[in-house]
Amino acid sequence: MVFAGASQFVAVALVAGGAGPLVTFLSLLAMNVRHVFYGPSLTGRLGGRPVPGRPWLWGSFLTDEVFAASVAAVDRDPARVGDRWLLGLGLGAYLAWAGGTFVGVLGGSASARFPAVDAALGFMLTALFLTLLLALVDTARLGVAVVAGVVCLTGSLLSTTATGIPAGMVAGALYGASRARPGLAGAP
Amino acid sequence: MSPAVLAACLLAGVGTWALRVVPLLLARRRAEGAGERPGPLRPYVDGFLSAIAVASVAALLVSGLEPYLVRAAGEVGAGATGAALREVAALAAGLGATAGAYLWRRDVALGTVGGAAAYGLAAWLLGV
Protein backbone atom coordinates (compact mmCIF):
# COMPACT_ATOMS: atom_id res chain seq x y z
CA MET A 1 0.00 0.00 0.00
CA VAL A 2 2.77 2.42 1.05
CA PHE A 3 6.08 1.39 -0.55
CA ALA A 4 8.45 3.02 1.95
CA GLY A 5 10.43 1.12 4.57
CA ALA A 6 10.62 3.80 7.26
CA SER A 7 6.87 4.38 6.97
CA GLN A 8 6.33 0.68 7.58
CA PHE A 9 8.02 0.91 10.98
CA VAL A 10 6.12 4.10 11.82
CA ALA A 11 2.80 2.58 10.74
CA VAL A 12 3.34 -0.51 12.90
CA ALA A 13 4.25 1.66 15.89
CA LEU A 14 1.26 3.96 15.37
CA VAL A 15 -1.28 1.20 14.85
CA ALA A 16 0.08 -0.80 17.79
CA GLY A 17 -0.13 2.35 19.91
CA GLY A 18 -3.76 2.91 18.96
CA ALA A 19 -3.22 6.11 16.91
CA GLY A 20 -6.22 7.50 15.04
CA PRO A 21 -6.59 7.54 11.23
CA LEU A 22 -5.77 11.25 10.80
CA VAL A 23 -2.56 11.02 12.87
CA THR A 24 -1.57 7.85 10.97
CA PHE A 25 -2.22 9.47 7.58
CA LEU A 26 -0.33 12.69 8.39
CA SER A 27 2.60 10.86 10.03
CA LEU A 28 3.08 8.51 7.09
CA LEU A 29 2.91 11.37 4.62
CA ALA A 30 5.34 13.50 6.65
CA MET A 31 7.82 10.60 6.67
CA ASN A 32 7.86 10.64 2.86
CA VAL A 33 7.86 14.36 2.09
CA ARG A 34 11.59 14.20 1.29
CA HIS A 35 10.73 12.14 -1.80
CA VAL A 36 9.47 15.27 -3.62
CA PHE A 37 13.08 16.10 -4.51
CA TYR A 38 13.97 12.71 -5.98
CA GLY A 39 12.23 12.96 -9.38
CA PRO A 40 13.52 16.46 -10.27
CA SER A 41 17.02 15.55 -9.05
CA LEU A 42 17.08 12.39 -11.17
CA THR A 43 15.83 14.14 -14.32
CA GLY A 44 18.34 16.95 -13.74
CA ARG A 45 21.21 14.45 -13.96
CA LEU A 46 20.17 13.15 -17.38
CA GLY A 47 22.22 15.91 -19.02
CA GLY A 48 19.59 17.01 -21.53
CA ARG A 49 18.47 13.48 -22.44
CA PRO A 50 14.68 13.05 -22.57
CA VAL A 51 13.00 11.87 -19.38
CA PRO A 52 12.24 8.12 -19.71
CA GLY A 53 8.63 7.30 -20.59
CA ARG A 54 5.87 6.32 -18.16
CA PRO A 55 7.23 8.41 -15.25
CA TRP A 56 3.88 8.02 -13.46
CA LEU A 57 4.69 4.30 -13.21
CA TRP A 58 8.44 3.99 -12.48
CA GLY A 59 8.31 7.20 -10.42
CA SER A 60 6.03 5.47 -7.92
CA PHE A 61 8.94 3.20 -6.91
CA LEU A 62 11.36 6.07 -6.12
CA THR A 63 12.26 5.13 -2.55
CA ASP A 64 15.54 6.23 -0.93
CA GLU A 65 17.33 3.09 -2.11
CA VAL A 66 15.88 3.04 -5.65
CA PHE A 67 16.64 6.75 -6.08
CA ALA A 68 20.23 6.39 -4.90
CA ALA A 69 20.83 3.32 -7.10
CA SER A 70 19.27 5.11 -10.10
CA VAL A 71 21.41 8.22 -9.63
CA ALA A 72 24.56 6.09 -9.31
CA ALA A 73 23.62 4.29 -12.56
CA VAL A 74 22.82 7.56 -14.38
CA ASP A 75 26.18 9.00 -13.31
CA ARG A 76 27.94 5.90 -14.67
CA ASP A 77 26.05 5.45 -17.94
CA PRO A 78 22.96 7.61 -18.61
CA ALA A 79 22.20 5.83 -21.90
CA ARG A 80 21.54 2.60 -19.98
CA VAL A 81 18.86 4.10 -17.74
CA GLY A 82 15.57 3.97 -19.66
CA ASP A 83 12.02 3.45 -18.44
CA ARG A 84 12.31 -0.35 -18.56
CA TRP A 85 15.53 -0.25 -16.52
CA LEU A 86 13.94 2.05 -13.93
CA LEU A 87 10.78 -0.03 -13.81
CA GLY A 88 12.80 -3.24 -13.41
CA LEU A 89 14.83 -1.76 -10.57
CA GLY A 90 11.74 -0.39 -8.82
CA LEU A 91 9.67 -3.51 -9.27
CA GLY A 92 12.56 -5.71 -8.11
CA ALA A 93 12.95 -3.59 -4.99
CA TYR A 94 9.20 -3.69 -4.34
CA LEU A 95 8.99 -7.46 -4.72
CA ALA A 96 12.03 -7.95 -2.47
CA TRP A 97 10.47 -5.63 0.13
CA ALA A 98 7.04 -7.30 -0.01
CA GLY A 99 8.62 -10.78 -0.04
CA GLY A 100 10.88 -9.89 2.87
CA THR A 101 7.92 -8.60 4.86
CA PHE A 102 6.00 -11.82 4.12
CA VAL A 103 8.95 -13.99 5.18
CA GLY A 104 9.34 -11.84 8.29
CA VAL A 105 5.68 -12.38 9.21
CA LEU A 106 6.02 -16.14 8.74
CA GLY A 107 9.48 -16.52 10.26
CA GLY A 108 9.04 -14.09 13.12
CA SER A 109 12.27 -13.76 15.06
CA ALA A 110 13.90 -16.91 13.66
CA SER A 111 17.06 -15.00 12.70
CA ALA A 112 17.58 -14.16 16.38
CA ARG A 113 18.67 -17.79 16.85
CA PHE A 114 21.62 -17.06 14.55
CA PRO A 115 23.36 -13.99 16.04
CA ALA A 116 25.81 -13.53 13.15
CA VAL A 117 22.99 -13.57 10.58
CA ASP A 118 20.87 -11.28 12.73
CA ALA A 119 23.72 -8.77 13.07
CA ALA A 120 24.52 -8.96 9.34
CA LEU A 121 20.89 -8.33 8.37
CA GLY A 122 20.74 -5.37 10.74
CA PHE A 123 23.85 -3.87 9.11
CA MET A 124 22.69 -4.45 5.51
CA LEU A 125 21.06 -1.03 4.92
CA THR A 126 24.03 0.83 6.44
CA ALA A 127 26.37 -1.07 4.12
CA LEU A 128 24.09 -0.29 1.15
CA PHE A 129 24.10 3.44 1.88
CA LEU A 130 27.89 3.45 2.32
CA THR A 131 28.44 1.80 -1.07
CA LEU A 132 25.94 4.17 -2.72
CA LEU A 133 27.70 7.16 -1.14
CA LEU A 134 31.05 5.89 -2.41
CA ALA A 135 29.49 5.54 -5.87
CA LEU A 136 28.07 9.08 -5.83
CA VAL A 137 30.54 11.24 -3.97
CA ASP A 138 33.54 13.00 -5.48
CA THR A 139 35.83 15.78 -4.26
CA ALA A 140 33.39 18.50 -5.33
CA ARG A 141 30.50 16.91 -3.44
CA LEU A 142 32.41 15.90 -0.30
CA GLY A 143 31.31 19.08 1.51
CA VAL A 144 27.66 18.30 0.73
CA ALA A 145 28.03 14.84 2.31
CA VAL A 146 29.78 16.21 5.41
CA VAL A 147 27.19 18.96 5.99
CA ALA A 148 24.31 16.51 5.47
CA GLY A 149 25.87 13.95 7.81
CA VAL A 150 26.64 16.40 10.61
CA VAL A 151 23.19 18.03 10.48
CA CYS A 152 21.46 14.63 10.32
CA LEU A 153 23.40 13.35 13.35
CA THR A 154 22.72 16.53 15.32
CA GLY A 155 19.01 16.49 14.41
CA SER A 156 18.72 12.78 15.25
CA LEU A 157 20.40 13.21 18.64
CA LEU A 158 18.38 16.31 19.56
CA SER A 159 15.08 14.97 18.21
CA THR A 160 14.51 11.79 16.17
CA THR A 161 15.88 10.35 12.92
CA ALA A 162 12.56 11.35 11.29
CA THR A 163 13.70 14.95 11.88
CA GLY A 164 17.42 14.40 11.39
CA ILE A 165 17.19 12.79 7.93
CA PRO A 166 15.20 15.53 6.14
CA ALA A 167 17.13 18.25 8.02
CA GLY A 168 20.44 16.72 6.86
CA MET A 169 19.20 16.32 3.29
CA VAL A 170 18.00 19.90 3.00
CA ALA A 171 21.08 21.34 4.75
CA GLY A 172 23.43 19.40 2.45
CA ALA A 173 21.49 20.40 -0.66
CA LEU A 174 21.38 24.05 0.46
CA TYR A 175 25.15 23.91 0.90
CA GLY A 176 25.36 22.53 -2.64
CA ALA A 177 23.10 25.33 -3.92
CA SER A 178 25.22 27.94 -2.12
CA ARG A 179 28.26 26.67 -4.03
CA ALA A 180 26.47 27.02 -7.38
CA ARG A 181 27.55 29.86 -9.64
CA PRO A 182 25.42 31.37 -12.41
CA GLY A 183 26.53 29.79 -15.68
CA LEU A 184 27.74 26.58 -14.03
CA ALA A 185 24.72 24.33 -14.50
CA GLY A 186 24.47 21.45 -12.06
CA ALA A 187 27.23 22.70 -9.72
CA PRO A 188 28.62 21.44 -7.43
CA MET B 1 -6.75 -2.92 12.22
CA SER B 2 -9.88 -0.77 11.98
CA PRO B 3 -11.30 0.12 8.53
CA ALA B 4 -10.61 3.81 9.25
CA VAL B 5 -6.90 3.21 9.90
CA LEU B 6 -6.75 0.94 6.85
CA ALA B 7 -8.27 3.77 4.76
CA ALA B 8 -5.70 6.19 6.25
CA CYS B 9 -2.87 3.87 5.16
CA LEU B 10 -4.41 3.61 1.68
CA LEU B 11 -4.65 7.41 1.41
CA ALA B 12 -1.04 7.72 2.63
CA GLY B 13 -0.06 5.34 -0.18
CA VAL B 14 -1.80 7.55 -2.76
CA GLY B 15 -0.21 10.64 -1.17
CA THR B 16 3.26 9.06 -1.29
CA TRP B 17 2.75 8.20 -4.95
CA ALA B 18 1.79 11.85 -5.63
CA LEU B 19 4.82 13.13 -3.66
CA ARG B 20 7.09 11.11 -5.96
CA VAL B 21 5.34 11.44 -9.31
CA VAL B 22 3.94 15.01 -9.44
CA PRO B 23 7.36 16.74 -9.05
CA LEU B 24 8.75 14.28 -11.62
CA LEU B 25 6.04 15.21 -14.15
CA LEU B 26 6.64 18.93 -13.48
CA ALA B 27 10.39 18.43 -13.97
CA ARG B 28 9.72 16.66 -17.27
CA ARG B 29 7.58 19.56 -18.44
CA ARG B 30 10.35 21.97 -17.46
CA ALA B 31 12.94 19.84 -19.30
CA GLU B 32 10.79 19.85 -22.44
CA GLY B 33 10.82 23.67 -22.36
CA ALA B 34 14.62 23.71 -22.02
CA GLY B 35 14.96 26.34 -24.74
CA GLU B 36 13.24 28.93 -22.55
CA ARG B 37 15.41 31.62 -20.96
CA PRO B 38 16.28 30.41 -17.41
CA GLY B 39 15.42 32.63 -14.43
CA PRO B 40 18.10 34.10 -12.14
CA LEU B 41 17.49 31.44 -9.46
CA ARG B 42 17.86 28.54 -11.91
CA PRO B 43 21.58 27.81 -11.15
CA TYR B 44 20.81 27.62 -7.43
CA VAL B 45 17.78 25.37 -7.96
CA ASP B 46 19.92 23.14 -10.20
CA GLY B 47 22.68 23.17 -7.57
CA PHE B 48 20.16 22.15 -4.89
CA LEU B 49 18.72 19.32 -6.97
CA SER B 50 22.17 18.16 -8.04
CA ALA B 51 23.35 17.98 -4.42
CA ILE B 52 20.23 16.35 -2.98
CA ALA B 53 21.29 12.83 -4.04
CA VAL B 54 24.60 12.92 -2.17
CA ALA B 55 22.98 14.77 0.75
CA SER B 56 20.17 12.23 1.12
CA VAL B 57 22.45 9.18 0.93
CA ALA B 58 24.88 10.77 3.43
CA ALA B 59 22.00 11.54 5.81
CA LEU B 60 20.61 8.02 5.46
CA LEU B 61 24.07 6.53 6.10
CA VAL B 62 24.50 8.60 9.26
CA SER B 63 21.01 7.64 10.44
CA GLY B 64 22.04 4.00 9.98
CA LEU B 65 25.27 4.50 11.93
CA GLU B 66 23.64 6.48 14.74
CA PRO B 67 22.25 3.51 16.74
CA TYR B 68 25.67 1.81 16.78
CA LEU B 69 27.40 5.01 17.93
CA VAL B 70 24.74 5.77 20.55
CA ARG B 71 25.02 2.19 21.88
CA ALA B 72 28.83 2.47 22.12
CA ALA B 73 28.56 5.87 23.83
CA GLY B 74 26.03 4.42 26.29
CA GLU B 75 28.43 1.58 27.14
CA VAL B 76 31.24 4.09 27.76
CA GLY B 77 28.86 6.08 29.98
CA ALA B 78 28.04 2.91 31.94
CA GLY B 79 31.75 2.20 32.43
CA ALA B 80 31.76 -0.77 30.04
CA THR B 81 34.68 0.49 27.94
CA GLY B 82 35.56 -3.00 26.73
CA ALA B 83 32.07 -3.56 25.34
CA ALA B 84 32.16 -0.14 23.64
CA LEU B 85 35.52 -0.96 22.04
CA ARG B 86 34.16 -4.29 20.75
CA GLU B 87 31.14 -2.45 19.34
CA VAL B 88 33.36 0.08 17.58
CA ALA B 89 35.72 -2.66 16.33
CA ALA B 90 32.82 -4.61 14.79
CA LEU B 91 31.48 -1.43 13.20
CA ALA B 92 34.93 -0.55 11.82
CA ALA B 93 35.24 -4.09 10.41
CA GLY B 94 31.85 -3.79 8.72
CA LEU B 95 32.50 -0.35 7.26
CA GLY B 96 36.04 -1.26 6.17
CA ALA B 97 34.86 -4.45 4.49
CA THR B 98 31.99 -2.58 2.79
CA ALA B 99 34.32 0.06 1.37
CA GLY B 100 36.98 -2.50 0.45
CA ALA B 101 34.57 -4.86 -1.30
CA TYR B 102 32.93 -1.99 -3.20
CA LEU B 103 36.19 -0.36 -4.28
CA TRP B 104 37.62 -3.72 -5.37
CA ARG B 105 35.05 -4.24 -8.16
CA ARG B 106 32.98 -1.01 -8.04
CA ASP B 107 29.99 -3.25 -7.40
CA VAL B 108 27.23 -2.00 -5.06
CA ALA B 109 25.83 -5.49 -4.40
CA LEU B 110 29.26 -6.94 -3.57
CA GLY B 111 30.02 -4.04 -1.21
CA THR B 112 26.66 -4.37 0.55
CA VAL B 113 26.68 -8.14 1.00
CA GLY B 114 30.41 -8.32 1.77
CA GLY B 115 30.17 -5.54 4.35
CA ALA B 116 27.09 -6.99 6.04
CA ALA B 117 28.68 -10.46 6.20
CA ALA B 118 31.89 -9.02 7.67
CA TYR B 119 29.95 -7.07 10.30
CA GLY B 120 27.86 -10.11 11.22
CA LEU B 121 30.96 -12.26 11.60
CA ALA B 122 32.86 -9.61 13.59
CA ALA B 123 29.89 -8.93 15.88
CA TRP B 124 29.49 -12.67 16.52
CA LEU B 125 33.21 -13.24 17.17
CA LEU B 126 33.48 -10.20 19.43
CA GLY B 127 30.24 -11.00 21.25
CA VAL B 128 28.59 -7.67 20.40
PDB file of C-alpha atoms in Angstrom, chain A residues 65-128:
ATOM      1  CA  GLU A  65      17.329   3.093  -2.112  1.00  0.00           C
ATOM      2  CA  VAL A  66      15.885   3.044  -5.647  1.00  0.00           C
ATOM      3  CA  PHE A  67      16.635   6.753  -6.081  1.00  0.00           C
ATOM      4  CA  ALA A  68      20.234   6.393  -4.895  1.00  0.00           C
ATOM      5  CA  ALA A  69      20.833   3.322  -7.095  1.00  0.00           C
ATOM      6  CA  SER A  70      19.266   5.110 -10.096  1.00  0.00           C
ATOM      7  CA  VAL A  71      21.413   8.222  -9.626  1.00  0.00           C
ATOM      8  CA  ALA A  72      24.561   6.093  -9.315  1.00  0.00           C
ATOM      9  CA  ALA A  73      23.618   4.288 -12.562  1.00  0.00           C
ATOM     10  CA  VAL A  74      22.825   7.559 -14.380  1.00  0.00           C
ATOM     11  CA  ASP A  75      26.177   9.001 -13.309  1.00  0.00           C
ATOM     12  CA  ARG A  76      27.940   5.903 -14.670  1.00  0.00           C
ATOM     13  CA  ASP A  77      26.054   5.454 -17.941  1.00  0.00           C
ATOM     14  CA  PRO A  78      22.957   7.615 -18.605  1.00  0.00           C
ATOM     15  CA  ALA A  79      22.199   5.830 -21.897  1.00  0.00           C
ATOM     16  CA  ARG A  80      21.537   2.605 -19.983  1.00  0.00           C
ATOM     17  CA  VAL A  81      18.859   4.097 -17.743  1.00  0.00           C
ATOM     18  CA  GLY A  82      15.572   3.965 -19.656  1.00  0.00           C
ATOM     19  CA  ASP A  83      12.019   3.449 -18.440  1.00  0.00           C
ATOM     20  CA  ARG A  84      12.307  -0.350 -18.557  1.00  0.00           C
ATOM     21  CA  TRP A  85      15.529  -0.252 -16.521  1.00  0.00           C
ATOM     22  CA  LEU A  86      13.941   2.054 -13.933  1.00  0.00           C
ATOM     23  CA  LEU A  87      10.783  -0.028 -13.814  1.00  0.00           C
ATOM     24  CA  GLY A  88      12.799  -3.242 -13.415  1.00  0.00           C
ATOM     25  CA  LEU A  89      14.828  -1.764 -10.568  1.00  0.00           C
ATOM     26  CA  GLY A  90      11.743  -0.392  -8.816  1.00  0.00           C
ATOM     27  CA  LEU A  91       9.671  -3.515  -9.266  1.00  0.00           C
ATOM     28  CA  GLY A  92      12.560  -5.709  -8.109  1.00  0.00           C
ATOM     29  CA  ALA A  93      12.954  -3.588  -4.988  1.00  0.00           C
ATOM     30  CA  TYR A  94       9.197  -3.691  -4.335  1.00  0.00           C
ATOM     31  CA  LEU A  95       8.986  -7.465  -4.722  1.00  0.00           C
ATOM     32  CA  ALA A  96      12.033  -7.948  -2.471  1.00  0.00           C
ATOM     33  CA  TRP A  97      10.467  -5.634   0.134  1.00  0.00           C
ATOM     34  CA  ALA A  98       7.042  -7.303  -0.006  1.00  0.00           C
ATOM     35  CA  GLY A  99       8.621 -10.781  -0.041  1.00  0.00           C
ATOM     36  CA  GLY A 100      10.884  -9.892   2.874  1.00  0.00           C
ATOM     37  CA  THR A 101       7.919  -8.603   4.856  1.00  0.00           C
ATOM     38  CA  PHE A 102       6.001 -11.821   4.121  1.00  0.00           C
ATOM     39  CA  VAL A 103       8.949 -13.992   5.178  1.00  0.00           C
ATOM     40  CA  GLY A 104       9.337 -11.839   8.290  1.00  0.00           C
ATOM     41  CA  VAL A 105       5.683 -12.378   9.215  1.00  0.00           C
ATOM     42  CA  LEU A 106       6.024 -16.142   8.742  1.00  0.00           C
ATOM     43  CA  GLY A 107       9.483 -16.522  10.261  1.00  0.00           C
ATOM     44  CA  GLY A 108       9.037 -14.091  13.116  1.00  0.00           C
ATOM     45  CA  SER A 109      12.271 -13.757  15.056  1.00  0.00           C
ATOM     46  CA  ALA A 110      13.904 -16.912  13.663  1.00  0.00           C
ATOM     47  CA  SER A 111      17.057 -14.996  12.703  1.00  0.00           C
ATOM     48  CA  ALA A 112      17.579 -14.157  16.379  1.00  0.00           C
ATOM     49  CA  ARG A 113      18.673 -17.791  16.846  1.00  0.00           C
ATOM     50  CA  PHE A 114      21.625 -17.058  14.547  1.00  0.00           C
ATOM     51  CA  PRO A 115      23.357 -13.989  16.041  1.00  0.00           C
ATOM     52  CA  ALA A 116      25.815 -13.532  13.148  1.00  0.00           C
ATOM     53  CA  VAL A 117      22.987 -13.573  10.576  1.00  0.00           C
ATOM     54  CA  ASP A 118      20.866 -11.278  12.730  1.00  0.00           C
ATOM     55  CA  ALA A 119      23.723  -8.768  13.073  1.00  0.00           C
ATOM     56  CA  ALA A 120      24.523  -8.964   9.342  1.00  0.00           C
ATOM     57  CA  LEU A 121      20.895  -8.333   8.369  1.00  0.00           C
ATOM     58  CA  GLY A 122      20.742  -5.373  10.739  1.00  0.00           C
ATOM     59  CA  PHE A 123      23.848  -3.870   9.110  1.00  0.00           C
ATOM     60  CA  MET A 124      22.693  -4.445   5.507  1.00  0.00           C
ATOM     61  CA  LEU A 125      21.061  -1.028   4.925  1.00  0.00           C
ATOM     62  CA  THR A 126      24.031   0.832   6.442  1.00  0.00           C
ATOM     63  CA  ALA A 127      26.372  -1.071   4.116  1.00  0.00           C
ATOM     64  CA  LEU A 128      24.094  -0.292   1.155  1.00  0.00           C
TER      65      LEU A 128
END
